[in-house]
XYZ file of C-alpha atoms in Angstrom:
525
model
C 0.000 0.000 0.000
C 3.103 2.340 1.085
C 4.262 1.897 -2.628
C 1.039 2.478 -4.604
C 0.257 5.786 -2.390
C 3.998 6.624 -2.832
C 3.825 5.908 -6.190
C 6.842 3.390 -6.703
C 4.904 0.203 -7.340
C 6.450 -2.166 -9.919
C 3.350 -4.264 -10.132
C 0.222 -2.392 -9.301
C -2.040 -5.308 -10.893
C -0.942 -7.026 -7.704
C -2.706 -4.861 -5.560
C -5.348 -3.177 -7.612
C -8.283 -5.018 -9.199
C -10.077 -7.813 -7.659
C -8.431 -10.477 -5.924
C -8.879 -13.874 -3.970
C -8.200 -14.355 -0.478
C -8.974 -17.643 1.630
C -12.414 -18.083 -0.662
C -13.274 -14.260 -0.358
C -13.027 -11.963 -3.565
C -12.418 -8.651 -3.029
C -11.599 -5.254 -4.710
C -8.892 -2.745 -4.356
C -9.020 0.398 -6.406
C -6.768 4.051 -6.171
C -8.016 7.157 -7.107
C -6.652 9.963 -6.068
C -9.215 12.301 -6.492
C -11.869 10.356 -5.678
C -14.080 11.625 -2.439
C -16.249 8.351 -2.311
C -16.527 4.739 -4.597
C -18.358 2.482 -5.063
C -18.766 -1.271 -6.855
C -21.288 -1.600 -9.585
C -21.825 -5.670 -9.793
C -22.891 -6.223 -13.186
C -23.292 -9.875 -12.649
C -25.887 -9.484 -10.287
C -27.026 -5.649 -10.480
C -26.248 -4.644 -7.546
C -24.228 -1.410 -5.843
C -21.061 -2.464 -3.265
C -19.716 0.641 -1.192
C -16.137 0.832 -0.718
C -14.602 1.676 2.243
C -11.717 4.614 1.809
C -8.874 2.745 3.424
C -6.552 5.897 4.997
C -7.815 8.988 2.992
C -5.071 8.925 0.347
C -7.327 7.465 -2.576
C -7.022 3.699 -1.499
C -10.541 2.171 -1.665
C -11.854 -1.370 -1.145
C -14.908 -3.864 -0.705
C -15.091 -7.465 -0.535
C -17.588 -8.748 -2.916
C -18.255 -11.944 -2.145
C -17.122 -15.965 -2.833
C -17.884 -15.661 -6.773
C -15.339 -13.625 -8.761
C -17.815 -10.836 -10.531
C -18.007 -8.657 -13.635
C -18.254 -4.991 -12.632
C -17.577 -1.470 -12.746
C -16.159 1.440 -10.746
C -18.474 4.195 -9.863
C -15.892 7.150 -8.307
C -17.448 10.574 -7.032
C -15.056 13.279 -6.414
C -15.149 16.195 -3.901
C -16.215 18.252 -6.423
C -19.719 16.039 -6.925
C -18.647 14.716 -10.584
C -18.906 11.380 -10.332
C -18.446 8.743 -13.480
C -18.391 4.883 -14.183
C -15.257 3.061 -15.620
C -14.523 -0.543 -15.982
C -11.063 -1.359 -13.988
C -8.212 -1.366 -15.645
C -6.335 -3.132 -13.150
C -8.662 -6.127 -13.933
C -6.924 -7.321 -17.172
C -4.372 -9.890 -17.722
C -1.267 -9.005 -20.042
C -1.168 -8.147 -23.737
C 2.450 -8.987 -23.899
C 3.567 -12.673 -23.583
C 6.162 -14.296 -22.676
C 7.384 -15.103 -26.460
C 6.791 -11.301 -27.090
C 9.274 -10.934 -24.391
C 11.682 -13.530 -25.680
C 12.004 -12.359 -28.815
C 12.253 -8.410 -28.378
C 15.437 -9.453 -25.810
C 16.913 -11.586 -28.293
C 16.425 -8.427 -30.786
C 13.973 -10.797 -33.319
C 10.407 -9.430 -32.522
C 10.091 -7.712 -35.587
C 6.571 -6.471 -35.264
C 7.160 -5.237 -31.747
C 5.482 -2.202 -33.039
C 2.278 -4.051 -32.854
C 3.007 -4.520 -28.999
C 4.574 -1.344 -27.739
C 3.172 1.947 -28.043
C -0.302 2.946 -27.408
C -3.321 0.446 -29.654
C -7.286 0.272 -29.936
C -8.592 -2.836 -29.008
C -11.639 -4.558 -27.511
C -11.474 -6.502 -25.048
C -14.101 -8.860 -23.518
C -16.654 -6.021 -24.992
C -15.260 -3.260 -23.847
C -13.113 -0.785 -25.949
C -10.131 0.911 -24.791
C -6.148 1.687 -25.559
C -3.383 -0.749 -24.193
C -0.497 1.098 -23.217
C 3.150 -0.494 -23.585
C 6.590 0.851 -23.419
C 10.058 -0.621 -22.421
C 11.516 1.330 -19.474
C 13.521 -1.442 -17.697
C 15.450 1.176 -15.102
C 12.673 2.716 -13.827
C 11.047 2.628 -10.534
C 7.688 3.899 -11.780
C 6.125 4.188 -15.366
C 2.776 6.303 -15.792
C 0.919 6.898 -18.393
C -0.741 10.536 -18.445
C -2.967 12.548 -20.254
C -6.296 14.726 -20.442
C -8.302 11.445 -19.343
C -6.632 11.852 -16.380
C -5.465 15.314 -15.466
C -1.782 14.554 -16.622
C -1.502 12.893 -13.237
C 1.147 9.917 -12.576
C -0.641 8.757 -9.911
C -4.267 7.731 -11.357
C -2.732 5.186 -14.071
C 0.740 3.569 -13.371
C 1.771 0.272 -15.267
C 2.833 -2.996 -14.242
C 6.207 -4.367 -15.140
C 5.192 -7.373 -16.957
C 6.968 -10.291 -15.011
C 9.989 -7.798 -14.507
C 10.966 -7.680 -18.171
C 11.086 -3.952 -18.291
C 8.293 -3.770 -20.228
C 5.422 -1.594 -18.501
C 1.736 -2.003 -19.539
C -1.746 -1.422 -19.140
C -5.613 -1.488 -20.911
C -7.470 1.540 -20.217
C -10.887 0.985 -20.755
C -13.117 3.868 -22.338
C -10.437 5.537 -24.247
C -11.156 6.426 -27.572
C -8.642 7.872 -30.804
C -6.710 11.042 -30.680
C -6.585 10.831 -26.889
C -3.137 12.649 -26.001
C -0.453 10.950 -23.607
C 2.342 10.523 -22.451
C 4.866 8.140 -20.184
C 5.521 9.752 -17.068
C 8.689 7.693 -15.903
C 9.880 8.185 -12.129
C 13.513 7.359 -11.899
C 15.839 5.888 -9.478
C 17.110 9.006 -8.180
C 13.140 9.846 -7.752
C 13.277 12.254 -10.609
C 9.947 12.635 -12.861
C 10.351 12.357 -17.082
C 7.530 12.958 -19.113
C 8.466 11.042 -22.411
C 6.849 10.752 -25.817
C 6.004 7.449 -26.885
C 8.852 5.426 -28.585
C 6.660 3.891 -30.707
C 3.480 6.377 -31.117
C 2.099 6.294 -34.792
C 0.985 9.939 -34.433
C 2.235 12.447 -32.499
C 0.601 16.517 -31.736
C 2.112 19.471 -34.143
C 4.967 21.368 -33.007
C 6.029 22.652 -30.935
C 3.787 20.343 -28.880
C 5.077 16.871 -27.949
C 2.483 14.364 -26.226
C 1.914 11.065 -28.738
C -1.575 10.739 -29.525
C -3.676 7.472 -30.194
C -4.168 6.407 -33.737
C -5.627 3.446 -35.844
C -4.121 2.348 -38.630
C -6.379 -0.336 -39.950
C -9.404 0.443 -42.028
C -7.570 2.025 -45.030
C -8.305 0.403 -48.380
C -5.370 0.075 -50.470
C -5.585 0.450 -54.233
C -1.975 -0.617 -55.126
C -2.564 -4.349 -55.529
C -1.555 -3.653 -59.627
C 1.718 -2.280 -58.574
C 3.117 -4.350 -56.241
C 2.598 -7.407 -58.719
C 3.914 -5.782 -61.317
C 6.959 -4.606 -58.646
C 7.110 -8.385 -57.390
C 7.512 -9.547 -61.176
C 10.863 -7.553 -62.184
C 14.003 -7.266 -60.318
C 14.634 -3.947 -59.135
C 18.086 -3.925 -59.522
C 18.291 -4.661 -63.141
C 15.611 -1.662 -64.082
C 16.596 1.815 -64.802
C 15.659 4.277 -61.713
C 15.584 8.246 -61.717
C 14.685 9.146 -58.430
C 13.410 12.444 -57.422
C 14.354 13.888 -53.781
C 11.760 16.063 -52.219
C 11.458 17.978 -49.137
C 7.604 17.998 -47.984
C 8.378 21.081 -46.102
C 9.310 23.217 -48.812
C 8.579 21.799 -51.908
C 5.266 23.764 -52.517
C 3.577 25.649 -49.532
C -0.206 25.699 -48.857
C -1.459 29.681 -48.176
C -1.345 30.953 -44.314
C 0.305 29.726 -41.485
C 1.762 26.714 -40.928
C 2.162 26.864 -44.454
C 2.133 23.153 -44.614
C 0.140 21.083 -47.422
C -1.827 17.977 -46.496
C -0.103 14.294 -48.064
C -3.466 13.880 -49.896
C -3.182 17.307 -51.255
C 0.639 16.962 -52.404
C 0.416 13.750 -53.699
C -2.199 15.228 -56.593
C 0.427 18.178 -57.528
C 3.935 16.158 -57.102
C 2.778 12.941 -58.831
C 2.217 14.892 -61.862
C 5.416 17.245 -62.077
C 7.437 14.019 -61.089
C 5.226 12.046 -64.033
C 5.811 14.587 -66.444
C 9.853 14.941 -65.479
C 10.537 10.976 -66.127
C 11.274 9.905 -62.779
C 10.334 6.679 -61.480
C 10.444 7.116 -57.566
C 10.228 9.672 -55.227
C 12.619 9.608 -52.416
C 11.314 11.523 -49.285
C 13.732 13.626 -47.063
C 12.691 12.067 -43.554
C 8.884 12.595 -42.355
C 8.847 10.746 -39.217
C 7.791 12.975 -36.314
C 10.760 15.390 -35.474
C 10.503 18.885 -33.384
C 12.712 21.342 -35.424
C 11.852 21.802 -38.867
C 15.506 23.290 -39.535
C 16.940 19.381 -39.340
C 14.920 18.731 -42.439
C 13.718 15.533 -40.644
C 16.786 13.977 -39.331
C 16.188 14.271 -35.644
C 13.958 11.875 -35.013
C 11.693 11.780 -32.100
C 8.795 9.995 -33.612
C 10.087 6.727 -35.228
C 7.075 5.401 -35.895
C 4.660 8.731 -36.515
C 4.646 10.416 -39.723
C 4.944 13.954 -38.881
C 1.780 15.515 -38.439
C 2.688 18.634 -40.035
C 1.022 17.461 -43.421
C -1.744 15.331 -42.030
C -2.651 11.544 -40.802
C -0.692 8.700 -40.490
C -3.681 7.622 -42.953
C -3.403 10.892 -45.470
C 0.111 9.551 -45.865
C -1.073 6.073 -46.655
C -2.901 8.040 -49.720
C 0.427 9.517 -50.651
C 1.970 6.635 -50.777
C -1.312 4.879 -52.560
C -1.687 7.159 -55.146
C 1.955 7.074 -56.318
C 1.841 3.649 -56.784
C -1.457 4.210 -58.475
C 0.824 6.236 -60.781
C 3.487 4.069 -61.200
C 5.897 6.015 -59.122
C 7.703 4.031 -56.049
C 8.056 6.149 -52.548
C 11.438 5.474 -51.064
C 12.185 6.888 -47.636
C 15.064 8.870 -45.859
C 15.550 6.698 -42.911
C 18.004 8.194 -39.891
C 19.108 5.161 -37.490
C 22.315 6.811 -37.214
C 21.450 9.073 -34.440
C 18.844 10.930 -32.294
C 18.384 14.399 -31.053
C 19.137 15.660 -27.400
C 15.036 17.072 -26.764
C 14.181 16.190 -23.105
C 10.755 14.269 -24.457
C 12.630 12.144 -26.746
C 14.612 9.076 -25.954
C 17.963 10.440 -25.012
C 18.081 9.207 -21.161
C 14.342 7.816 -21.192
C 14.300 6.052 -17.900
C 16.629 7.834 -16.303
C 19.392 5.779 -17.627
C 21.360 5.807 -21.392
C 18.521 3.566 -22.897
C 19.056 3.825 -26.455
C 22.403 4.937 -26.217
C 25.841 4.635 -24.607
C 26.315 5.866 -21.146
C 30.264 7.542 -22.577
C 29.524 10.216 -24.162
C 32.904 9.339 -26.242
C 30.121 6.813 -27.881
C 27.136 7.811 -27.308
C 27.132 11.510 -28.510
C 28.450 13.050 -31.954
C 30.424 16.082 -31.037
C 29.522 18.146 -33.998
C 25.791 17.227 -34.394
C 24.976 17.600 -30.583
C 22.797 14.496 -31.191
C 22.828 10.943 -29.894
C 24.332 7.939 -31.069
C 22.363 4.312 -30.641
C 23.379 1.790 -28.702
C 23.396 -1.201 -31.611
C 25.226 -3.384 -29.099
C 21.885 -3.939 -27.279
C 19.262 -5.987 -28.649
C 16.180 -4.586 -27.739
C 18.003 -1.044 -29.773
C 18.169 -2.997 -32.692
C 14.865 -4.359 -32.451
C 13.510 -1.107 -32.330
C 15.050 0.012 -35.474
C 14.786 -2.787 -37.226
C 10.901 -3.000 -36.491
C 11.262 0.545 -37.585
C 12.234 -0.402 -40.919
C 9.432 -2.948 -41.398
C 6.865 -0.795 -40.149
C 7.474 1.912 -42.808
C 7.122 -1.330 -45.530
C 4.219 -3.205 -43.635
C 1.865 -0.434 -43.145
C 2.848 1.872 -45.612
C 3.622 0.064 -48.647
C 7.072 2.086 -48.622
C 9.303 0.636 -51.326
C 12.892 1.331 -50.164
C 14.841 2.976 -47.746
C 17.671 5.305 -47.914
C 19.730 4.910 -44.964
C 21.253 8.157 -43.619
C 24.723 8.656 -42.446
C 26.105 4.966 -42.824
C 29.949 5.843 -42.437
C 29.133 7.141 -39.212
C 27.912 4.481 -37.965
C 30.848 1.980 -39.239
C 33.643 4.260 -37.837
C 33.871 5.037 -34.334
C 35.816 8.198 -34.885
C 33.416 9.594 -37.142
C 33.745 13.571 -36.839
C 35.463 12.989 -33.200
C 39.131 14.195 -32.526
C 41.874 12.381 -30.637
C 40.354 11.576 -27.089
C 36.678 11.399 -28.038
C 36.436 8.167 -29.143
C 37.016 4.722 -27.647
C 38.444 1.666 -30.286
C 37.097 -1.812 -30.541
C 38.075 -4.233 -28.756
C 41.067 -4.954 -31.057
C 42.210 -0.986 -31.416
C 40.785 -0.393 -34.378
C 37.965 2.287 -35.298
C 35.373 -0.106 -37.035
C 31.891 -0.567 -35.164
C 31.779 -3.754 -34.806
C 27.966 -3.939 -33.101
C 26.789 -1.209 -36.310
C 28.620 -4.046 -38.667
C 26.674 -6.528 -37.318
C 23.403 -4.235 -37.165
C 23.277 -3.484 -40.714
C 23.548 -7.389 -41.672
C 20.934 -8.263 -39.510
C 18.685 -5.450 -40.533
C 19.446 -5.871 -44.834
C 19.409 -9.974 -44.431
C 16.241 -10.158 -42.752
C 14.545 -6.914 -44.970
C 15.476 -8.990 -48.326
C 14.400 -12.206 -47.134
C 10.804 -10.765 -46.690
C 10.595 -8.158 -49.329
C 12.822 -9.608 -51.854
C 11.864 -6.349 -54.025
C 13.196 -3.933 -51.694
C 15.556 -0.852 -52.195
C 18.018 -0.551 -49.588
C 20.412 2.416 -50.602
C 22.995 3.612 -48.498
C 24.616 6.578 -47.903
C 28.183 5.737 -47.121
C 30.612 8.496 -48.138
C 34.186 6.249 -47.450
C 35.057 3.323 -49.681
C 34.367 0.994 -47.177
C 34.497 -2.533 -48.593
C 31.551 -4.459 -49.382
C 28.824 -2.192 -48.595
C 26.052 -3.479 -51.722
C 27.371 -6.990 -51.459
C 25.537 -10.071 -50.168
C 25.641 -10.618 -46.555
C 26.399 -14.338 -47.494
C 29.495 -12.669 -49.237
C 30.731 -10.631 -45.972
C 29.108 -7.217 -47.452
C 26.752 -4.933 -45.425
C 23.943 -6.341 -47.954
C 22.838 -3.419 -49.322
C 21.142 -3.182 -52.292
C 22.516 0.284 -53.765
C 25.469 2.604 -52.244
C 25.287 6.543 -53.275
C 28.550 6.933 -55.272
C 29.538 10.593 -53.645
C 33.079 10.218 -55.386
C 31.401 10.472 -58.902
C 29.122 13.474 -57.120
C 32.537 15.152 -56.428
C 34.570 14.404 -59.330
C 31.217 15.547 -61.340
C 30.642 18.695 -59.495
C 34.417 19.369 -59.964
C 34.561 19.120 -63.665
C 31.797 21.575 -64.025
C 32.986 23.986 -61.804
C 35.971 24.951 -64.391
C 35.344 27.258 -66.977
C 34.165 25.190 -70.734
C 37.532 26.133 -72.321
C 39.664 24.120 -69.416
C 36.983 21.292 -69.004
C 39.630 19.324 -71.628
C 42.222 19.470 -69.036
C 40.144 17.811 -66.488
C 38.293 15.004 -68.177
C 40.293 12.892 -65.924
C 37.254 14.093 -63.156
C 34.309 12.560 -65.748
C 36.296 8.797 -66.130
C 38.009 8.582 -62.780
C 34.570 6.430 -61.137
C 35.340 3.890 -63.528
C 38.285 2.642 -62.198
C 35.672 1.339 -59.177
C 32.822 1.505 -60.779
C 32.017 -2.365 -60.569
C 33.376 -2.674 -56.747
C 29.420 -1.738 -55.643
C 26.054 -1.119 -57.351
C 26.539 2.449 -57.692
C 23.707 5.121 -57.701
C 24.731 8.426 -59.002
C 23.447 11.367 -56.865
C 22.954 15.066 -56.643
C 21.167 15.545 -53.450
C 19.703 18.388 -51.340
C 23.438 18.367 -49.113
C 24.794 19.412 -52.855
C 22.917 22.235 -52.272
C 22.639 23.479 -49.125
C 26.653 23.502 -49.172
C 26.606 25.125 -52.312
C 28.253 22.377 -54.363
């Protein structure tokens, strides 16, 4: 009781609800705000007063010798009173193979787990709750259901995995939350959701429930003729577009809905020749100067052009229009906002605890942790979330070279070497095998390009062969050379063909794409 009122209990479910004691049933229940409760038995219509234990919320009534179906009727001081089913009267969503396989780094629909999801449950509809937190001493979840308040709604820790969850009964879409996370030094977080599929506008930052099911994809034509050819045989011209900035909508934000973009782009990119568009990053992220790559919202579209379901269109009506949607995807590293996941239980979660790993100097951002599983899993479910439930058709994986060298944009002294001196990233190496090997197995028609700027070995071969497995590398020597040659005035362009043949001499060591990207521009290239 000390630890539910003092709001450190690890397994509320064992207190709260309705429990069975030498043949007796009875019912505990905490609610802070509460001035009087009572029992509604709806298995045999009748009203149970509860007695308030010690005038710090903590109700209770013993019910009888049959285990009942019922609700909670609270009152408050102020005389609103409402009715609720219990959430502390539900088993588990997550199982022990869930468990299993997200700490062995394999649960590769985790996404389906974690976060916050509609479902019904013996009738009654509500939102379970999940998040992994394993270094907490209390995990919350909070929002306007109940007055942002850790105490009314804190989650168990499901058989001490480190995963905290709970079933809310009554909650409905676009309900706002968050995880309020009490840590070890007795310090209170309020976190976004790791794995939210929507999220509130800036500069707002609560997650906010979604569904994804009920949207009726019209692509079926494409992805058989997709399945049919392979991709990296057929000619690609890829268009890169900022969402942001590529055509504003009149007023402030200035931001166009996906539905509404996805009429204007397909038919500029149609009528240019190109085959896919390749989307600077639109998960959720709080500063639109990044362009999208720091991430907060791995698994939210950003709702500065719409629904996680207006971007389904997007993505629907391109392939109605032949035109493949390829993603900017940033694994590489996170940002430093207090709501995100740098430090999200109080510990270095998703990264490294040294900050001569687990920060990049001149980014100020985070760098993952890729030695620990449940990291990987969470990227790596990432990456088949985007393809599962959004039809994407290939990702372009930012800033590869710094995640393969550990002294990437660090000076003497801020980096530690592998365990046999040398700079490689040895858990990243391994990451990016894992995450192409499994992708291609399942989605054999996938585009995974990377963007590795050193001529790191192997990067676009098999992972059978000892290569990274990916599927294309951006060639940024031929972007250089290329530049180069241009920049000289026409009449000395004959002293510097040299610049135009020089990527031949490696041209067959990878499956090259040739690129002039948006960091062409902005550096004035």
């Amino acid at each position: 009781m000390a630890e539910i009122l003092g709001t450190e209990h690890r397994d509320p479910h064992h207190f709260l609800g309705m429990h069975q004691q030498d043949g007796i049933y009875y019912i505990n229940a905490y609610k802070p705000s509460a001035y009087k409760m009572e029992v509604l038995d709806l298995s045999n219509n009748k009203q149970i007063k509860m007695t308030h234990v010690n005038g710090g919320g903590i109700f209770t009534a013993v019910v009888g010798e049959a285990p009942i179906t019922y609700k909670l009727k609270i009152v408050e001081s102020s005389g609103y009173e409402w009715e609720t089913y219990d959430a502390y009267s539900y088993d588990p969503i997550i199982q022990e193979l869930d468990m299993y396989l997200f700490g062995n780094g394999t649960h590769y629909e985790i996404y389906k787990k974690l976060g916050a999801h509609l479902m019904t449950i013996n009738g009654v509809l509500g939102v379970q709750f999940a998040v992994w937190a394993p270094n907490a001493k209390r995990v919350s979840v909070i929002g306007d259901f109940c007055g942002w308040d850790g105490r009314v709604y804190p989650l168990r820790n499901v058989e001490n995995s480190g995963i905290y969850e709970i079933f809310i009964p009554g909650l409905v879409e676009n309900e706002k939350y968050k995880f309020e996370i009490k840590t070890q030094e007795n310090y209170i977080l309020e976190k976004s959701d790791p794995y939210a599929n929507y999220a509130e506008f800036r500069p707002n930052t609560a997650s906010v429930v979604t569904n994804l099911e009920g949207y009726e994809w019209q692509d079926d034509a494409y992805k058989e003729r997709k399945a049919s050819m392979d991709v990296l045989n057929q000619p690609i011209n890829v268009y890169e577009v900022h969402l942001g900035s590529w055509k504003k909508s009149e007023g402030e934000p200035g931001y166009m809905n996906y539905r509404d973009i996805a009429e204007e782009l397909i038919g500029y990119v149609k009528e240019m020749g190109y085959t896919h568009i390749e989307l600077m990053p639109i998960a959720e992220h709080p500063f639109d100067g990044s362009w999208g790559y720091q991430v907060t919202g791995y698994f939210a579209p950003t709702s500065r052009f719409g629904t996680p379901k207006d971007f389904m269109y997007f993505v629907d009506r391109c392939h109605q229009n032949n035109i493949g949607v390829i993603l900017d995807w940033v694994p590489a590293h996170f940002p430093k906002d207090a709501h995100g996941l740098v430090n999200f239980d109080g510990t270095a979660l998703y990264e490294h605890d040294d900050p001569r790993k687990g920060e990049h100097p001149h980014w100020g951002t985070m760098i993952f942790n890729y030695g620990r599983n449940e990291v990987n899993n969470f990227l790596i479910a990432n990456a088949f979330y985007w393809i599962n439930e959004f039809h994407i058709d290939g990702l372009r994986v930012d800033a590869v070279a710094s995640m393969l060298y550990l002294d990437y944009g660090k000076d003497y002294g801020e980096w530690i070497p592998n365990p046999h001196g040398g700079r490689e990233n040895y858990d990243a190496i391994d990451f990016f095998k894992h995450l192409n090997s499994i992708l291609y197995k399942d989605h054999p028609d996938l585009l995974m390009i990377a963007e590795e700027s050193t001529s790191w070995p192997g990067v676009s071969r098999p992972t059978n062969y000892g290569g990274l497995g990916f599927g294309l590398k951006w060639n940024m020597g031929w972007m250089n050379d290329f530049l180069r040659y241009l920049s000289f005035d026409p009449i000395h362009r004959q002293f510097h063909h040299n610049d135009l043949t020089f990527s031949m001499v490696y041209a067959f060591t990878e499956n090259f794409a040739l690129v002039l990207s948006h960091d062409e521009v902005v550096h004035g290239k």
